[in-house]
Coordinates of C-alpha atoms and ligand atoms in Angstrom, one line a residue:
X1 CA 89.6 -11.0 -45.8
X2 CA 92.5 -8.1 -45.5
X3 CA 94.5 -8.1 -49.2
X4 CA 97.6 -6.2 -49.5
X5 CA 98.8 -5.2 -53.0
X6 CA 102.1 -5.5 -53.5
X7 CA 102.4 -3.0 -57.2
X8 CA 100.0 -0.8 -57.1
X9 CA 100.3 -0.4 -61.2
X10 CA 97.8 -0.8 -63.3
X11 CA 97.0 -4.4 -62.6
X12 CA 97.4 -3.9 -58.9
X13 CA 95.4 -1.2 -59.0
X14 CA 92.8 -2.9 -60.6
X15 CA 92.3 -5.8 -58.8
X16 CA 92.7 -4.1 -55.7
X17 CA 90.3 -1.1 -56.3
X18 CA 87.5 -3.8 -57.6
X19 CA 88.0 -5.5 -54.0
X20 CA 88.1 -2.5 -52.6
X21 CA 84.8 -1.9 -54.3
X22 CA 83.5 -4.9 -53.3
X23 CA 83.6 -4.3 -49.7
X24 CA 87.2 -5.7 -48.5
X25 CA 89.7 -4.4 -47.0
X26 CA 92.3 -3.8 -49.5
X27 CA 96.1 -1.8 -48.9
X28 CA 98.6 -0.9 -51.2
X29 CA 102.4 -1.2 -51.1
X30 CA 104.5 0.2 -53.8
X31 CA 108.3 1.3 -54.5
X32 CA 107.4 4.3 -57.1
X33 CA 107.9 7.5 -55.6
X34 CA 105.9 9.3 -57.7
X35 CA 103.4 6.9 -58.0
X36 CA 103.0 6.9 -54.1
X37 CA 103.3 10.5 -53.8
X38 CA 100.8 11.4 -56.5
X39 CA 98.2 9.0 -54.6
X40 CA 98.5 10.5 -51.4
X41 CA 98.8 14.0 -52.5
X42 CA 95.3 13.7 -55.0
X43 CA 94.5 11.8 -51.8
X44 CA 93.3 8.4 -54.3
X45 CA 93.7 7.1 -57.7
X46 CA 92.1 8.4 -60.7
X47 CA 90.3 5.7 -61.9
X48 CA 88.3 5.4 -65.5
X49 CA 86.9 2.8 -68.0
X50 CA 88.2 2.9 -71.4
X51 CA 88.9 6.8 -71.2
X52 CA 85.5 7.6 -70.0
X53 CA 83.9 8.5 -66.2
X54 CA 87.5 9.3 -64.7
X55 CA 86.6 9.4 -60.8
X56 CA 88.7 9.4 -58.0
X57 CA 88.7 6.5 -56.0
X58 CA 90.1 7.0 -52.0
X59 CA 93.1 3.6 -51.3
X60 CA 95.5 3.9 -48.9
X61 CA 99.5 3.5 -50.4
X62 CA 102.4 2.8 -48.4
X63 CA 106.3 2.2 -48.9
X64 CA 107.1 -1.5 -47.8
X65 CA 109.3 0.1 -45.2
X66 CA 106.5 1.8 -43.4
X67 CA 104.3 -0.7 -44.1
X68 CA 102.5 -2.0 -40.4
X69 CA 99.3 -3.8 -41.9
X70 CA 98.7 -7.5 -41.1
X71 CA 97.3 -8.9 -44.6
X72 CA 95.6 -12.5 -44.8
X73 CA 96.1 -12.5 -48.3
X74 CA 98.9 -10.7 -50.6
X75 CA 98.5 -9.6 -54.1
X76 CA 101.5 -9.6 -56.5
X77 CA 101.8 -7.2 -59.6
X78 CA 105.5 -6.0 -60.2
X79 CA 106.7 -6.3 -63.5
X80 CA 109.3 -9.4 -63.5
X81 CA 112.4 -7.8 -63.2
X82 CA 111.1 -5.3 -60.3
X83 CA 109.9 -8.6 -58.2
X84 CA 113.1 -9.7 -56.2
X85 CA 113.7 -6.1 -54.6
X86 CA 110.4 -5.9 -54.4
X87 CA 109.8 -8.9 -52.2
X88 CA 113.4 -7.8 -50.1
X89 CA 111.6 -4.3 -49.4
X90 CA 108.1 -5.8 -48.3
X91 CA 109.7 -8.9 -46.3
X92 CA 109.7 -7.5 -43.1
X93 CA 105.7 -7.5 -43.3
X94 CA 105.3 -11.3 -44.7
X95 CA 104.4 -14.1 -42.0
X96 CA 103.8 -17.8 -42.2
X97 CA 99.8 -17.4 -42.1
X98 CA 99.6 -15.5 -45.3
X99 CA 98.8 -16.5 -48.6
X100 CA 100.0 -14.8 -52.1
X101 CA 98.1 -14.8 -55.4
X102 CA 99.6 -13.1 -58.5
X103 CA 98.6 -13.1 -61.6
X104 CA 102.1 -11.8 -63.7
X105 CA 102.5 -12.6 -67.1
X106 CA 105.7 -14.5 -68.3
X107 CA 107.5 -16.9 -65.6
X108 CA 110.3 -16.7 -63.2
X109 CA 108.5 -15.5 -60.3
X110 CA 107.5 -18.1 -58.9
X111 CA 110.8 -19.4 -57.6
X112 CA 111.4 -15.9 -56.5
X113 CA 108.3 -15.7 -54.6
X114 CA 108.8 -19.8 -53.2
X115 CA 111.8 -18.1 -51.3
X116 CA 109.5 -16.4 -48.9
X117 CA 106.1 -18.2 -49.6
X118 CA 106.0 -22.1 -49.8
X119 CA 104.3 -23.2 -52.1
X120 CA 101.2 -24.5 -50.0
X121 CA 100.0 -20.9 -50.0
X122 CA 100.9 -20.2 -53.2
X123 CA 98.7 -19.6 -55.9
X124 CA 99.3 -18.4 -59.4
X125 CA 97.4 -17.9 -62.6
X126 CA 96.5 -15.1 -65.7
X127 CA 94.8 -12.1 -66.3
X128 CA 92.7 -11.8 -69.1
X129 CA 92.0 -8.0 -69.2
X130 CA 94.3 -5.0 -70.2
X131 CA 94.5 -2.1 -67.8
X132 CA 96.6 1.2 -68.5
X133 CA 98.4 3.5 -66.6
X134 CA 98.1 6.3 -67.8
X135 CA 100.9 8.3 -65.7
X136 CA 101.4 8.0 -61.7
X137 CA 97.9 7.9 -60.0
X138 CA 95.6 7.5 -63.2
X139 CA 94.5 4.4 -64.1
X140 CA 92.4 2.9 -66.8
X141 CA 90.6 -0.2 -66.9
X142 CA 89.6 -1.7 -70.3
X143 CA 86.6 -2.9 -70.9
X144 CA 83.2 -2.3 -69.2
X145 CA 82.3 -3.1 -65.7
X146 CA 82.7 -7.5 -65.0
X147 CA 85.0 -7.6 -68.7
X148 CA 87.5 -9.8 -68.4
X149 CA 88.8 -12.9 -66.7
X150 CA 91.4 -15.4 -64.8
X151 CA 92.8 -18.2 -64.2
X152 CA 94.0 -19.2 -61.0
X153 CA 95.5 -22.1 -59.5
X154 CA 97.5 -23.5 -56.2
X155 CA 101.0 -24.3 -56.8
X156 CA 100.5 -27.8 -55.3
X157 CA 97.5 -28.4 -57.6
X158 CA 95.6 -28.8 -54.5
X159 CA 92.5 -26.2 -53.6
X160 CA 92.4 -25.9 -50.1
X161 CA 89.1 -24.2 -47.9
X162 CA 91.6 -20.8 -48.4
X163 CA 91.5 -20.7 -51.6
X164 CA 87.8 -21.5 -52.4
X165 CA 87.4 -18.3 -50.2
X166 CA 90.5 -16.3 -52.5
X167 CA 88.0 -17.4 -55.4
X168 CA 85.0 -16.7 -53.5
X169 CA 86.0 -12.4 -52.8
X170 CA 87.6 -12.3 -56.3
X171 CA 84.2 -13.8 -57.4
X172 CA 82.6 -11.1 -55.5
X173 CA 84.7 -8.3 -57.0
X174 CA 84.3 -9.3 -60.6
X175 CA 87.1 -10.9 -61.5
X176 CA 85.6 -13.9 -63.0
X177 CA 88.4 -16.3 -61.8
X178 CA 88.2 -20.3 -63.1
X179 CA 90.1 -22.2 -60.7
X180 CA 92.4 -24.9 -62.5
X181 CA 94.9 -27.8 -60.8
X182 CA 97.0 -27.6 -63.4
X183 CA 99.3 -24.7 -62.2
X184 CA 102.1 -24.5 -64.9
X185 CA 99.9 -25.3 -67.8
X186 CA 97.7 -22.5 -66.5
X187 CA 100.7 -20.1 -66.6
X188 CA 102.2 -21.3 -69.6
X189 CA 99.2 -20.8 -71.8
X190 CA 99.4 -16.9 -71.0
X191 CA 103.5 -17.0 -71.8
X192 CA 103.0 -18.7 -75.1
X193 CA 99.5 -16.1 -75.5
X194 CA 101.9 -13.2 -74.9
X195 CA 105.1 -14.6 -76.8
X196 CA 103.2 -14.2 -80.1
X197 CA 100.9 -11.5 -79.1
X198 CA 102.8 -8.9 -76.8
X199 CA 106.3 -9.2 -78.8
X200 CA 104.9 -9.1 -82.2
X201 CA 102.5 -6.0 -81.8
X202 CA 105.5 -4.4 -80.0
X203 CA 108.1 -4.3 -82.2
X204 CA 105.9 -3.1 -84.8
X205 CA 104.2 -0.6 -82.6
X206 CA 100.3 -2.3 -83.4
X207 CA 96.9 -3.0 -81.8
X208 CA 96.1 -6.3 -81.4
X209 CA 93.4 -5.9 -84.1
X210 CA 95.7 -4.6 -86.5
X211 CA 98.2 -7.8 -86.3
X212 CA 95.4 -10.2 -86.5
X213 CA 94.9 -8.7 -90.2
X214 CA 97.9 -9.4 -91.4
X215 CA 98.5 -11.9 -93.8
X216 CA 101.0 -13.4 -92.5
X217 CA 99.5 -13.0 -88.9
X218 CA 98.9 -16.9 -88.5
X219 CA 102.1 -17.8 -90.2
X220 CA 104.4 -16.4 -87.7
X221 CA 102.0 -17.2 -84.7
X222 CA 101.8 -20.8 -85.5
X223 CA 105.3 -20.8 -85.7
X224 CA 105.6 -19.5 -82.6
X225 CA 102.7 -21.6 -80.5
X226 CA 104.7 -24.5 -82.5
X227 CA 108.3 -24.4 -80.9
X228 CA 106.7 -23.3 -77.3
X229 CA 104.3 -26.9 -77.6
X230 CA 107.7 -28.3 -78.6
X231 CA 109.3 -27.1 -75.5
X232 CA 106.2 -28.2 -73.0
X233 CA 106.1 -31.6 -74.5
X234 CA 109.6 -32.3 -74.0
X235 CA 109.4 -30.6 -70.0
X236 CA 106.4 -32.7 -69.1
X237 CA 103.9 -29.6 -69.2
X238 CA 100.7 -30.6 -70.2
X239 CA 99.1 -27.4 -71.6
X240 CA 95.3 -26.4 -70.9
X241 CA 95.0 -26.4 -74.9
X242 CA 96.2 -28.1 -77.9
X243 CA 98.3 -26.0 -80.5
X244 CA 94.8 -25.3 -82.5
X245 CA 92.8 -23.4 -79.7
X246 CA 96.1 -21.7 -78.4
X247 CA 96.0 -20.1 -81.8
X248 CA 92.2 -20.1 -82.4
X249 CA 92.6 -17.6 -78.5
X250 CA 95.1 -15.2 -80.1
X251 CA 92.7 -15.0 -83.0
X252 CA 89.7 -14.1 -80.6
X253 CA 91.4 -12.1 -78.6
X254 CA 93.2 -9.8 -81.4
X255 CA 89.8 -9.5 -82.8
X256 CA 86.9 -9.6 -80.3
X257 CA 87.9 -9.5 -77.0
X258 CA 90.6 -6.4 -77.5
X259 CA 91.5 -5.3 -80.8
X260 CA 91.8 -2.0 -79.8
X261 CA 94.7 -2.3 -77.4
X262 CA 97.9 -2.5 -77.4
X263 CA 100.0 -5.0 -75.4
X264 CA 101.7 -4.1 -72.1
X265 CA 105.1 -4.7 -73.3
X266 CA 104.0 -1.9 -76.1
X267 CA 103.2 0.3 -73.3
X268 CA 106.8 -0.4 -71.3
X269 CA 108.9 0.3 -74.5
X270 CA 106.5 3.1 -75.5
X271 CA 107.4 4.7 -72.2
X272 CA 111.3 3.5 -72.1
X273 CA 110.8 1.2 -69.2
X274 CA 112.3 -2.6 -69.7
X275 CA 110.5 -5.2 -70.7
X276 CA 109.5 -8.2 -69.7
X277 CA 110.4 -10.2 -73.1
X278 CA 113.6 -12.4 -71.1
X279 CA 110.5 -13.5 -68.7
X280 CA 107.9 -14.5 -71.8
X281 CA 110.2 -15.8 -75.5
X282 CA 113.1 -15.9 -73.1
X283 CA 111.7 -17.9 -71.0
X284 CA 111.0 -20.3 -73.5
X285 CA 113.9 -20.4 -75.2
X286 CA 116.3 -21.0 -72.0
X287 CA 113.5 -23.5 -70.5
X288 CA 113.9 -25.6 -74.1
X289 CA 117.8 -25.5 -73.9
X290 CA 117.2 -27.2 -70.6
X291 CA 116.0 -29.9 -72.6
X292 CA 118.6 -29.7 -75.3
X293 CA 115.6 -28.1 -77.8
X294 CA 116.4 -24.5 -79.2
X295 CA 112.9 -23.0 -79.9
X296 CA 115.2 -20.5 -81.9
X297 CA 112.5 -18.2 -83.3
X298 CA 112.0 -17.0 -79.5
X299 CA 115.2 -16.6 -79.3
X300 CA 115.7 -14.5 -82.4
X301 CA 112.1 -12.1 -81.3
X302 CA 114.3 -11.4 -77.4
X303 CA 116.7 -10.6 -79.2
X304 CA 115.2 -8.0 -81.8
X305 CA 112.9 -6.1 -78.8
X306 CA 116.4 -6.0 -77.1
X307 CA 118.0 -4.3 -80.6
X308 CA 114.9 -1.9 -80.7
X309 CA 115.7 -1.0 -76.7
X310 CA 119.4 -0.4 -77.7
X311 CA 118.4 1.6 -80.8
X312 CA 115.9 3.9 -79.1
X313 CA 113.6 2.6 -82.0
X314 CA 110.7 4.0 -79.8
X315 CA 112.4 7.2 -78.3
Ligands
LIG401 P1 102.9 -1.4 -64.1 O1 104.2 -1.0 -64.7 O2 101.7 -0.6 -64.3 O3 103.1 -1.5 -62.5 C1 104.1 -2.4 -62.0 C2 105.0 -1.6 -61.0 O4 105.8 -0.6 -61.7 C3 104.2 -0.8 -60.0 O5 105.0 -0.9 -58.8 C4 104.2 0.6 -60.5 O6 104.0 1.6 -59.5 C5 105.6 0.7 -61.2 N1 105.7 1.6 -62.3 C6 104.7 1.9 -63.2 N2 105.2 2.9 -64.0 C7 106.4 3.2 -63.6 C8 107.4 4.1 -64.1 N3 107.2 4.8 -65.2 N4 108.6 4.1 -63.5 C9 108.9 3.3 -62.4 N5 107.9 2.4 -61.9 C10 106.8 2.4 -62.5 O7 102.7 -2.9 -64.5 P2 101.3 -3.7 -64.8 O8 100.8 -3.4 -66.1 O9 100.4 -3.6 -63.6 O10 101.9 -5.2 -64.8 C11 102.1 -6.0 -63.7 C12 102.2 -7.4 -64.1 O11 101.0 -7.8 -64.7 C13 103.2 -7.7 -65.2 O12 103.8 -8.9 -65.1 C14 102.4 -7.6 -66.5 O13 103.0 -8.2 -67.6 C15 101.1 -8.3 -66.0 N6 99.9 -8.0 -66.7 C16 99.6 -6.7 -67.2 C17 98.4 -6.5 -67.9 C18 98.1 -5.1 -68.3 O14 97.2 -5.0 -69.2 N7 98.6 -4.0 -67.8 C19 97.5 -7.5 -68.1 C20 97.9 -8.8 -67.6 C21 99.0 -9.0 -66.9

């Protein structure tokens, strides 16, 4: 099938290069002038694996505004608060065949993405790999070749012959997806991953590996996985994992899978970019209030990464 990335970051970039790779027919659409600009003028990407073999992979990058390619199959990797202009820019290109898969971390695009995609040809889920960009047109994957997985499922909870072939290609390209039917336990799983793992090793400007050996690393992560449960119990979500294994994956991940790396909401406030902390423990927080439940902790963590973006902590 034809994919269009819509982000060509370092997630898009990844997922779309490994397709690519794989023998599809793979575009990329993106709103970064220098990112777009850099591509065409080193005419590809830059592409290595955990610092090593950089090479220069050949993709084809396009504004959405001059954008004429006829995708069966759209890929979404903005960061959360890029998404809605995003989607404006690229509208023009969308039709009622197409199907969209992204794979975002934290939650509030899928309404944004329901207003031009309904939700039978919708499908969301997680990426479990990190990926770097390192500056515009230089990308760099973690992990070795086939590292890393997803989960992925339909917004109606329903699999359809389209996405068995979605899962099929991404198979193909390495992606390892698990398809699910449980679409907002799948996504909520990552959100209450990241709340814990991405906002604590950011404000304190650590590796994965290096928060795990705290002390008090399991303290304040329990506490953490504890109010979001608290806040899916009361909405109805039933999570893919009880409170146990939610905190037995930060503990493998922080220690086997990546201790080495740090967070992508490190990376954004490392670089003075915004982050996407109202999308992850903001989320939460607002989704509990809903429910007349303050998971206050959350609250308290947006609210320190916001003090540390006000104070220039990382300038
Ligand atoms: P990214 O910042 O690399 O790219 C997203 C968009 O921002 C792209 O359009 C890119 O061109 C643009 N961009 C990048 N740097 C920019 C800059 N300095 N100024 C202006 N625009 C810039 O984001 P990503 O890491 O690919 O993340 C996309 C989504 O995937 C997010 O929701 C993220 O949380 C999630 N995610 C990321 C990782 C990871 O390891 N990077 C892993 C899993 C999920």
């Amino acid at each position: 099938m034809k994919y269009t990335v819509l982000g060509a970051g370092a997630m898009g970039l990844r997922y779309g290069v490994l397709l690519q790779e794989a023998g599809f027919d793979v575009d990329f659409v993106d709103t970064w002038d220098e990112q777009v600009e850099t591509i065409r003028k080193q005419k590809g990407v830059y592409v290595s694996r955990d610092g090593q073999n950089k090479h220069l992979v050949p993709v084809n990058v396009y504004y959405p505004e001059e954008y004429k390619g006829d995708p069966d199959v759209l890929i979404v990797f903005t960061k959360q608060y890029q998404l809605a202009d995003f989607l404006k820019r690229s509208a023009r290109f969308f039709n009622d065949r197409q199907y969209v898969v992204t794979c975002m971390n934290g939650m509030g695009h899928v309404d944004k993405l329901n207003q031009y995609f309904p939700k039978e040809r919708l499908l969301g889920g997680t990426a479990l790999i990190g990926t770097v960009l390192n500056k515009a047109g230089d990308v760099d994957f973690i992990g070795p070749k086939g590292a890393g997985s997803m989960n992925i499922a339909n917004e109606t909870e329903k699999p359809d012959e389209m996405t068995h072939k979605i899962v099929d290609e991404f198979q193909q390209a390495g992606l390892n997806p698990n398809l699910t039917t449980n679409f907002l336990g799948t996504l909520m799983a990552k959100v209450i991953f990241n709340s814990v793992i991405n906002t604590l090793c950011t404000m304190f400007k650590i590796r994965m590996g290096e928060y795990i050996q705290s002390p008090v690393a399991q303290k304040l992560g329990v506490q953490l996985i504890d109010e979001a449960f608290d806040v899916c119990e009361r909405t109805g979500i039933t999570l893919l994992n009880t409170r146990q294994e939610e905190w037995e994956t930060v503990k493998y991940v922080s220690t086997v899978s990546n201790p080495l790396h740090f967070p992508s909401m490190y990376q954004d406030i490392s670089k003075n970019r915004q982050t996407e902390v109202d999308y992850i423990n903001g989320y939460i927080y607002d989704l509990g209030l809903k429910y007349h439940y303050e998971a206050k902790t959350h609250d308290f963590l947006r609210n320190l990464v916001h003090l540390a973006e006000f104070a220039g902590t990382f300038d």
